[in-house]
Structure formats: structure tokens, C-alpha cells
CSV table of C-alpha atoms and ligand atoms in Angstrom, one decimal:
chain,number,residue,atom,x,y,z
V,1,MET,CA,42.9,48.4,-23.0
V,2,GLU,CA,41.0,50.7,-20.7
V,3,ARG,CA,38.1,51.3,-22.9
V,4,ILE,CA,37.6,47.7,-24.0
V,5,VAL,CA,36.5,47.3,-20.4
V,6,LYS,CA,34.4,49.8,-20.1
V,7,LYS,CA,32.4,49.3,-23.0
V,8,ILE,CA,32.2,45.5,-22.4
V,9,ARG,CA,31.1,45.3,-18.9
V,10,GLN,CA,28.0,48.1,-20.0
V,11,GLU,CA,27.5,45.9,-22.1
V,12,ALA,CA,27.1,43.2,-20.1
V,13,LYS,CA,25.4,45.6,-17.6
V,14,GLU,CA,22.8,46.2,-20.7
V,15,LYS,CA,22.7,42.7,-21.5
V,16,ILE,CA,21.9,40.9,-18.1
V,17,GLU,CA,19.0,44.1,-16.8
V,18,ARG,CA,16.8,42.2,-19.7
V,19,ILE,CA,17.6,38.7,-18.7
V,20,LYS,CA,13.8,37.4,-18.0
V,21,ASN,CA,14.8,33.1,-18.0
V,22,LYS,CA,17.2,30.6,-17.2
V,23,GLU,CA,18.0,29.9,-21.0
V,24,GLU,CA,19.3,33.5,-21.3
V,25,LEU,CA,21.4,33.7,-18.2
V,26,GLU,CA,23.3,30.9,-19.7
V,27,LYS,CA,23.9,32.3,-22.9
V,28,VAL,CA,24.8,36.2,-21.7
V,29,ARG,CA,26.7,34.2,-19.2
V,30,ILE,CA,28.4,32.1,-22.2
V,31,GLU,CA,28.8,35.1,-24.0
V,32,PHE,CA,30.8,36.6,-21.4
V,33,LEU,CA,32.5,34.9,-19.2
V,34,GLY,CA,32.0,30.9,-21.6
V,35,ARG,CA,35.4,28.9,-21.2
V,36,LYS,CA,36.2,28.8,-25.0
V,37,ARG,CA,35.0,32.2,-26.7
V,38,GLY,CA,34.2,34.1,-23.4
V,39,LYS,CA,34.6,37.8,-23.7
V,40,ILE,CA,36.4,38.3,-20.8
V,41,THR,CA,38.2,35.5,-21.4
V,42,GLU,CA,39.3,36.6,-24.7
V,43,LEU,CA,40.6,39.5,-22.6
V,44,LEU,CA,42.1,37.6,-20.8
V,45,LYS,CA,44.0,36.0,-22.7
V,46,ASN,CA,45.2,39.5,-25.3
V,47,ILE,CA,47.0,40.2,-22.4
V,48,THR,CA,49.7,37.5,-22.9
V,49,THR,CA,50.0,40.1,-25.3
V,50,LEU,CA,50.5,42.9,-24.0
V,51,PRO,CA,54.4,44.9,-23.1
V,52,LEU,CA,55.5,43.3,-19.6
V,53,GLN,CA,55.1,46.2,-17.9
V,54,GLU,CA,51.3,47.3,-18.6
V,55,ARG,CA,50.3,43.4,-17.8
V,56,PRO,CA,49.9,43.8,-14.5
V,57,PHE,CA,47.7,46.9,-14.6
V,58,ALA,CA,45.8,45.0,-17.1
V,59,GLY,CA,45.3,41.3,-15.3
V,60,ARG,CA,43.8,42.7,-12.6
V,61,LEU,CA,41.1,45.2,-14.3
V,62,ALA,CA,40.4,42.2,-16.8
V,63,ASN,CA,39.4,40.1,-13.1
V,64,GLU,CA,37.4,42.6,-12.0
V,65,ILE,CA,35.6,43.0,-14.3
V,66,LYS,CA,34.3,39.1,-14.5
V,67,ARG,CA,34.5,39.0,-10.9
V,68,GLU,CA,31.6,41.8,-12.0
V,69,ILE,CA,30.3,40.0,-14.3
V,70,GLN,CA,29.6,37.4,-12.3
V,71,GLN,CA,27.9,39.3,-9.3
V,72,LEU,CA,25.5,40.6,-11.5
V,73,LEU,CA,24.7,37.2,-13.2
V,74,ASP,CA,24.7,35.3,-10.2
V,75,LYS,CA,22.0,38.3,-8.0
V,76,LYS,CA,19.9,37.8,-11.1
V,77,ARG,CA,20.2,33.9,-11.0
V,78,LYS,CA,18.7,34.6,-7.2
V,79,GLU,CA,16.0,36.3,-8.5
V,80,ILE,CA,14.9,34.8,-11.4
V,81,SER,CA,14.5,31.1,-9.4
V,82,SER,CA,12.2,33.3,-6.3
V,83,GLU,CA,10.7,34.4,-9.6
V,84,GLU,CA,9.7,31.0,-10.6
V,85,GLU,CA,9.6,29.6,-7.8
V,86,VAL,CA,7.0,32.2,-6.7
V,87,GLU,CA,5.2,30.8,-9.7
V,88,GLU,CA,5.3,27.4,-9.1
V,89,ARG,CA,3.7,27.7,-5.7
V,90,VAL,CA,0.1,30.4,-6.8
V,91,ASP,CA,0.0,28.3,-10.6
V,92,VAL,CA,-4.0,27.3,-9.5
V,93,THR,CA,-3.6,25.5,-13.2
V,94,PHE,CA,-2.6,22.3,-12.1
V,95,PRO,CA,-5.2,19.8,-11.2
V,96,GLY,CA,-5.0,18.6,-7.8
V,97,ARG,CA,-4.4,16.2,-6.7
V,98,LYS,CA,-6.8,13.6,-4.6
V,99,PRO,CA,-6.2,12.2,-1.6
V,100,ARG,CA,-6.5,8.5,-0.8
V,101,ILE,CA,-8.9,7.4,1.4
V,102,GLY,CA,-8.9,4.5,4.1
V,103,LYS,CA,-11.4,2.0,4.6
V,104,LEU,CA,-11.6,-1.6,6.4
V,105,HIS,CA,-11.3,-4.3,5.6
V,106,PRO,CA,-14.3,-6.6,4.0
V,107,LEU,CA,-13.7,-9.1,7.0
V,108,THR,CA,-13.3,-6.2,9.4
V,109,GLN,CA,-16.6,-4.4,7.9
V,110,THR,CA,-19.2,-7.6,7.8
V,111,THR,CA,-16.8,-8.0,12.0
V,112,GLU,CA,-19.3,-4.9,12.4
V,113,LYS,CA,-22.2,-5.4,11.4
V,114,ILE,CA,-22.4,-9.2,13.1
V,115,LYS,CA,-21.7,-7.3,16.0
V,116,ARG,CA,-23.9,-4.6,15.4
V,117,ILE,CA,-26.6,-6.7,15.1
V,118,PHE,CA,-26.2,-9.3,17.2
V,119,VAL,CA,-25.4,-6.0,20.5
V,120,SER,CA,-29.1,-5.1,18.8
V,121,MET,CA,-30.5,-8.6,21.0
V,122,GLY,CA,-28.8,-7.5,24.2
V,123,PHE,CA,-25.8,-9.8,23.3
V,124,ARG,CA,-22.1,-8.1,24.9
V,125,VAL,CA,-18.5,-8.0,22.7
V,126,VAL,CA,-16.0,-10.0,25.0
V,127,ARG,CA,-12.7,-11.9,23.6
V,128,GLY,CA,-9.9,-14.5,24.4
V,129,PRO,CA,-7.1,-15.7,23.9
V,130,GLU,CA,-5.5,-17.3,21.3
V,131,ILE,CA,-3.4,-19.8,22.7
V,132,GLU,CA,-5.3,-22.4,24.3
V,133,THR,CA,-5.5,-25.7,26.7
V,134,GLU,CA,-6.3,-28.4,25.3
V,135,TYR,CA,-8.9,-28.3,28.3
V,136,TYR,CA,-10.6,-25.4,27.1
V,137,ASN,CA,-10.5,-26.2,23.8
V,138,PHE,CA,-11.6,-29.6,23.4
V,139,GLU,CA,-12.0,-31.3,27.4
V,140,ALA,CA,-14.6,-28.7,28.7
V,141,LEU,CA,-16.2,-28.8,25.5
V,142,ASN,CA,-17.5,-32.5,26.0
V,143,MET,CA,-14.5,-33.6,23.6
V,144,PRO,CA,-12.5,-36.0,26.1
V,145,ARG,CA,-8.7,-37.6,24.8
V,146,TYR,CA,-9.6,-39.6,21.7
V,147,HIS,CA,-12.8,-37.8,21.4
V,148,PRO,CA,-13.5,-38.3,17.4
V,149,ALA,CA,-14.6,-35.4,17.2
V,150,ARG,CA,-11.9,-34.0,17.4
V,151,ASN,CA,-10.2,-34.8,14.3
V,152,GLU,CA,-12.3,-32.4,12.3
V,153,TYR,CA,-10.1,-29.8,14.1
V,154,ASP,CA,-7.1,-30.9,12.8
V,155,SER,CA,-4.8,-28.2,15.3
V,156,PHE,CA,-1.5,-26.7,15.3
V,157,TYR,CA,-0.1,-27.5,18.7
V,158,LEU,CA,2.2,-25.9,20.7
V,159,ASN,CA,4.6,-27.0,23.7
V,160,LYS,CA,3.2,-28.5,26.5
V,161,GLY,CA,-0.5,-29.0,25.7
V,162,TYR,CA,-1.0,-25.2,24.0
V,163,LEU,CA,-2.9,-25.5,21.3
V,164,LEU,CA,-3.8,-22.0,18.2
V,165,ARG,CA,-7.2,-22.7,19.6
V,166,SER,CA,-9.8,-24.4,16.5
V,167,HIS,CA,-12.9,-22.5,17.0
V,168,THR,CA,-14.0,-19.8,19.8
V,169,SER,CA,-16.2,-21.1,21.7
V,170,PRO,CA,-13.6,-22.8,24.2
V,171,VAL,CA,-14.5,-18.5,25.7
V,172,GLN,CA,-17.7,-19.8,26.3
V,173,ILE,CA,-16.7,-21.3,29.3
V,174,ARG,CA,-13.9,-19.1,30.5
V,175,VAL,CA,-17.1,-16.5,30.4
V,176,MET,CA,-18.4,-19.5,32.3
V,177,GLU,CA,-16.7,-19.5,35.1
V,178,LYS,CA,-16.0,-16.7,35.7
V,179,GLU,CA,-19.7,-15.5,36.1
V,180,SER,CA,-23.6,-16.3,36.9
V,181,PRO,CA,-25.9,-16.3,34.0
V,182,PRO,CA,-27.8,-14.4,32.6
V,183,ILE,CA,-25.2,-14.3,30.0
V,184,ARG,CA,-25.7,-13.5,26.7
V,185,ILE,CA,-22.1,-12.6,24.8
V,186,ILE,CA,-20.4,-12.4,20.9
V,187,VAL,CA,-16.8,-13.6,20.6
V,188,PRO,CA,-15.6,-12.8,17.6
V,189,GLY,CA,-11.9,-13.7,16.8
V,190,ARG,CA,-9.0,-15.8,14.7
V,191,VAL,CA,-9.1,-19.9,15.1
V,192,TYR,CA,-6.4,-21.8,13.2
V,193,ARG,CA,-7.0,-25.6,11.5
V,194,ARG,CA,-4.0,-27.3,9.7
V,195,ASP,CA,-6.4,-27.1,6.4
V,196,ALA,CA,-4.1,-26.6,3.0
V,197,ILE,CA,-4.9,-23.8,1.4
V,198,ASP,CA,-7.5,-23.6,-0.9
V,199,ALA,CA,-11.1,-21.5,-2.7
V,200,SER,CA,-12.7,-22.3,0.3
V,201,HIS,CA,-10.0,-23.2,3.1
V,202,PHE,CA,-6.8,-20.8,4.4
V,203,PRO,CA,-5.2,-22.0,7.6
V,204,MET,CA,-6.3,-18.5,10.0
V,205,PHE,CA,-10.1,-17.4,9.4
V,206,HIS,CA,-12.4,-15.3,11.7
V,207,GLN,CA,-15.1,-16.7,13.7
V,208,VAL,CA,-18.4,-14.8,15.8
V,209,GLU,CA,-19.5,-17.3,18.7
V,210,GLY,CA,-22.3,-16.5,20.3
V,211,LEU,CA,-24.1,-18.1,23.7
V,212,ALA,CA,-27.3,-16.9,25.8
V,213,VAL,CA,-27.8,-19.1,29.4
V,214,ASP,CA,-30.7,-18.3,31.9
V,215,GLU,CA,-33.4,-19.8,32.9
V,216,LYS,CA,-36.4,-20.5,30.3
V,217,VAL,CA,-33.8,-20.5,27.6
V,218,THR,CA,-35.4,-22.7,24.6
V,219,PHE,CA,-35.1,-24.1,20.9
V,220,SER,CA,-37.4,-21.0,19.2
V,221,ASP,CA,-35.4,-18.2,21.2
V,222,LEU,CA,-32.7,-20.2,19.4
V,223,LYS,CA,-34.9,-19.7,16.5
V,224,GLY,CA,-35.9,-16.8,16.6
V,225,VAL,CA,-32.4,-15.1,17.0
V,226,LEU,CA,-31.1,-16.4,14.4
V,227,SER,CA,-33.7,-16.0,11.6
V,228,SER,CA,-33.2,-12.1,13.0
V,229,PHE,CA,-30.0,-12.1,12.4
V,230,ALA,CA,-29.8,-14.0,8.8
V,231,TYR,CA,-32.2,-11.8,7.8
V,232,GLN,CA,-30.8,-8.7,8.9
V,233,MET,CA,-27.7,-9.9,7.3
V,234,PHE,CA,-28.8,-11.2,3.7
V,235,GLY,CA,-31.5,-8.8,3.5
V,236,LYS,CA,-35.9,-9.7,5.0
V,237,THR,CA,-36.8,-11.5,1.7
V,238,THR,CA,-34.1,-14.6,2.4
V,239,ARG,CA,-35.6,-17.5,2.4
V,240,LEU,CA,-33.9,-20.2,6.1
V,241,ARG,CA,-33.8,-23.9,6.7
V,242,PHE,CA,-33.0,-25.1,10.3
V,243,ARG,CA,-31.3,-28.2,9.4
V,244,PRO,CA,-30.5,-30.3,11.6
V,245,SER,CA,-26.6,-32.1,13.0
V,246,PHE,CA,-24.5,-32.9,15.5
V,247,PHE,CA,-21.5,-30.6,17.9
V,248,PRO,CA,-20.0,-32.5,20.9
V,249,PHE,CA,-21.0,-29.5,22.9
V,250,THR,CA,-24.2,-28.8,21.9
V,251,GLU,CA,-28.1,-31.5,22.3
V,252,PRO,CA,-30.2,-30.6,19.8
V,253,SER,CA,-28.0,-29.4,17.1
V,254,LEU,CA,-29.1,-27.2,14.3
V,255,ASP,CA,-27.5,-25.7,11.2
V,256,LEU,CA,-29.0,-22.9,9.3
V,257,ASP,CA,-28.8,-22.7,5.7
V,258,ILE,CA,-30.1,-20.0,3.6
V,259,GLN,CA,-31.2,-20.0,0.0
V,260,CYS,CA,-28.5,-19.8,-2.3
V,261,VAL,CA,-27.3,-15.8,-3.2
V,262,ILE,CA,-26.0,-16.9,-6.5
V,263,CYS,CA,-28.6,-18.9,-8.2
V,264,GLN,CA,-31.8,-18.1,-5.4
V,265,GLY,CA,-32.3,-21.7,-4.8
V,266,LYS,CA,-31.8,-23.1,-8.6
V,267,GLY,CA,-29.3,-24.7,-7.5
V,268,CYS,CA,-25.7,-23.6,-9.7
V,269,LYS,CA,-22.0,-24.4,-8.4
V,270,THR,CA,-21.5,-21.9,-5.7
V,271,CYS,CA,-24.5,-24.0,-4.1
V,272,GLY,CA,-23.7,-27.4,-5.4
V,273,ARG,CA,-26.5,-27.2,-6.7
V,274,LYS,CA,-28.6,-27.7,-4.0
V,275,GLY,CA,-30.0,-24.7,-4.1
V,276,TRP,CA,-29.3,-23.5,-0.3
V,277,LEU,CA,-26.1,-22.1,1.6
V,278,GLU,CA,-25.2,-23.1,5.2
V,279,ILE,CA,-24.3,-19.9,7.0
V,280,LEU,CA,-24.2,-21.1,10.5
V,281,GLY,CA,-23.9,-24.0,13.4
V,282,ALA,CA,-25.7,-23.7,16.5
V,283,GLY,CA,-27.4,-25.7,19.5
V,284,MET,CA,-28.8,-26.7,23.4
V,285,VAL,CA,-25.3,-26.0,25.0
V,286,ASP,CA,-25.1,-29.2,26.3
V,287,PRO,CA,-25.6,-30.2,30.0
V,288,GLU,CA,-23.0,-31.4,30.4
V,289,VAL,CA,-21.2,-28.2,29.4
V,290,PHE,CA,-23.0,-26.9,32.2
V,291,LYS,CA,-21.7,-28.8,34.2
V,292,LYS,CA,-17.8,-28.7,33.8
V,293,VAL,CA,-19.0,-25.2,34.7
V,294,GLY,CA,-21.1,-25.4,37.7
V,295,TYR,CA,-24.5,-24.7,36.5
V,296,GLU,CA,-27.3,-26.5,37.7
V,297,PRO,CA,-28.8,-28.1,34.4
V,298,GLU,CA,-31.8,-28.5,35.5
V,299,LYS,CA,-32.2,-24.8,36.2
V,300,TYR,CA,-30.2,-23.6,33.0
V,301,GLN,CA,-31.2,-23.2,29.7
V,302,GLY,CA,-29.1,-22.2,26.5
V,303,PHE,CA,-28.1,-22.0,23.2
V,304,ALA,CA,-25.4,-21.6,21.6
V,305,PHE,CA,-24.0,-20.5,17.9
V,306,GLY,CA,-20.9,-19.9,15.6
V,307,MET,CA,-20.7,-18.9,12.3
V,308,GLY,CA,-17.2,-17.7,9.8
V,309,VAL,CA,-16.8,-14.4,9.1
V,310,GLU,CA,-14.8,-15.1,5.8
V,311,ARG,CA,-17.9,-17.5,4.6
V,312,ILE,CA,-20.5,-14.4,5.5
V,313,CYS,CA,-18.7,-12.3,3.9
V,314,MET,CA,-18.3,-14.4,0.5
V,315,LEU,CA,-21.4,-14.7,1.0
V,316,LYS,CA,-22.7,-11.7,1.2
V,317,TYR,CA,-20.6,-10.2,-1.4
V,318,GLY,CA,-20.2,-12.9,-4.3
V,319,VAL,CA,-16.7,-13.6,-3.7
V,320,ASP,CA,-16.0,-16.6,-4.5
V,321,ASP,CA,-11.9,-17.7,-3.5
V,322,ILE,CA,-11.1,-16.8,0.3
V,323,ARG,CA,-7.1,-15.5,-0.4
V,324,LEU,CA,-8.6,-12.3,-1.5
V,325,PHE,CA,-9.2,-11.3,1.8
V,326,PHE,CA,-5.1,-12.2,2.5
V,327,GLN,CA,-3.4,-10.8,-0.6
V,328,ASN,CA,-3.8,-6.9,0.4
V,329,ASP,CA,-4.7,-6.4,-3.1
V,330,LEU,CA,-6.0,-2.8,-3.4
V,331,ARG,CA,-7.8,-3.7,-7.0
V,332,PHE,CA,-9.9,-5.9,-4.3
V,333,LEU,CA,-9.9,-4.4,-1.3
V,334,ASN,CA,-11.9,-0.9,-2.8
V,335,GLN,CA,-14.3,-3.0,-3.8
V,336,PHE,CA,-16.0,-2.3,-0.7
J,1,ZN,ZN1,-26.8,-21.7,-5.7
């Protein structure tokens, strides 16, 4: 019995010494400690066939060798796994992972561009609240209660005469109430209207509003500032068209069109076969608005303009559906 044990121990030691990987280790473990035909397992089973007085000694011996082999295998297992880990860590042939680089949303990029252009012309950026009173949203802008123009701004009303602002123009009033001319500001921000969602409407969108007030501000100044903006935004060769329009808070008022960026004026679906695309509305500040904020209309003149950021972005990049901006689809966003 002792001789057999010694032989098995020797054999096991040699085999464990030669193990190189997990597969070999498992093979050796089964050979000696396997539950069905492991050599040690057999040995333990055979003890029952020995004479009664020899059994305790043989049992102790077999259990000792079992423990010893188990320990040797555990030691080997640790060696192997730490070797494999090191190998994994320094595998220089493994292809690298490309880090994903974040970028700004196209609407943010467009707003930033609009801001840069006007700031370079001496305008400063201000912001105002998105929850407004009817006074700032309408009345101070020359739209008293029951004024028909209010219908064009289908607003979200809250309690007690508050509403989500339907344009950024109320911020003009807030600034003029606090400051005296000269004023040159632009106001970027979110606005809200109860529009049904389709390819060109969304209940929340972004505007940039502008206001300049001083002595001797003329309609030519307005045309000059807007032309400069359009050329910087859409390119120096862009053709422009100023068209008479109406807003309750400006007089005279105009719309600015650029020649269709899709068809170059020939007429297509995007421009409704007209060859021109409206990019913003503007005008000379109505004297009634000046009276509301305590400016003397005889002394000061000013112009104001407003544009939709989504529209500018859509025209600049040829995006045909406003909903794409709000779906967070990386395949769309990564193109900008
Ligand atoms: Zn067109």
C-alpha cells in the first residue's frame, strides 16, 4: 500500500510539473482526483478490501496524498491564470478600440454660428424667461387683447395669465425697460406654439431675435446688417430678396428671402416652385412699442428681426424634416 501511494505521488508530482495550460490541468486533475476513475479515488475505494487493522493507516495515507495533490494543482492553477492575465494585458496585436468623440447638436452649432456673426457686428447675447406674462408676450408688443395677430401665435396658456412664450420678442421689452439706448442685442432661446407635429412644425422650436435701438438708426442699417448675416450664413454669392411684410411690433416690416439653395431659383418642391426661401422677418420698431417702455419715439429709432434656428439649419444643410432634430438618432446627428 505504501509503495503504491509513493508511486502515485511521484507520478502526480511529475505530471503537475509539466502542466502548461488549463486544459492539461483539468486532465491531470481527472486522472488522479476524478470522482469515477481517479487514481486516488480508486485507492480510497480499495481500502475497504484491506484487513480491518490496516484500514486506518491506509486511509490516513491516502487522504494525505489526496490533499497534497489537491494543493499542487491549486498552486499550478494560480500560476497559469496569472500568466494568462499578463499575456492578455500586453497583447500588442489586439486591435485598438476607437474612442467615440461627442459633438454639438446641429441646432446648437447653428445657434452658435448665428451668435458669432451678430456678436462680430457689435450685438450682445441676452436671455429671458420661457414662462411669460401676456403683457410681455403680446400687449407690450402692440398686440392688445383680441388683436387678430394673436391668433397666429397659438400659445400654450398656463394659470393666472402666464403662458409659454410664443416668440423671443418679449425679451426685447424686458431689456428696453431696464436699459437706455444704445441697445444692440440678440436673444437666442426656445419658444412654444400649439402646432400639430409634421415635417416643418414642432410645438417647441428655437428662435434668435435681434434688436438695435439708437439715434439715427435707419432702414438701410437694417438691410445692411441682415445682408451681412445672410452672406456669412449661406455664402457670399447668395442672392437676397427683401419683401414687404407685416408684424404688429414693427413698421415698416419685411421678410428676407434667399434664392433657393436646392434648385438655385429654378423652382422645386422645397421652395414651393417659387425659387425663393424665407429665412427671417424684420422691421423698424413700431413707435407704439417705444412708448410702452418709455423711450421717446421722436428721438430714437430701432430695428428688430427674428428667425427660426431650425429653419436656418434645415436650409443650410438640406434637412427636409424638423422632427429629425429631436429624435436623438446618432446616424442623423453624426453627419454634422
Ligand atoms: Zn427650390
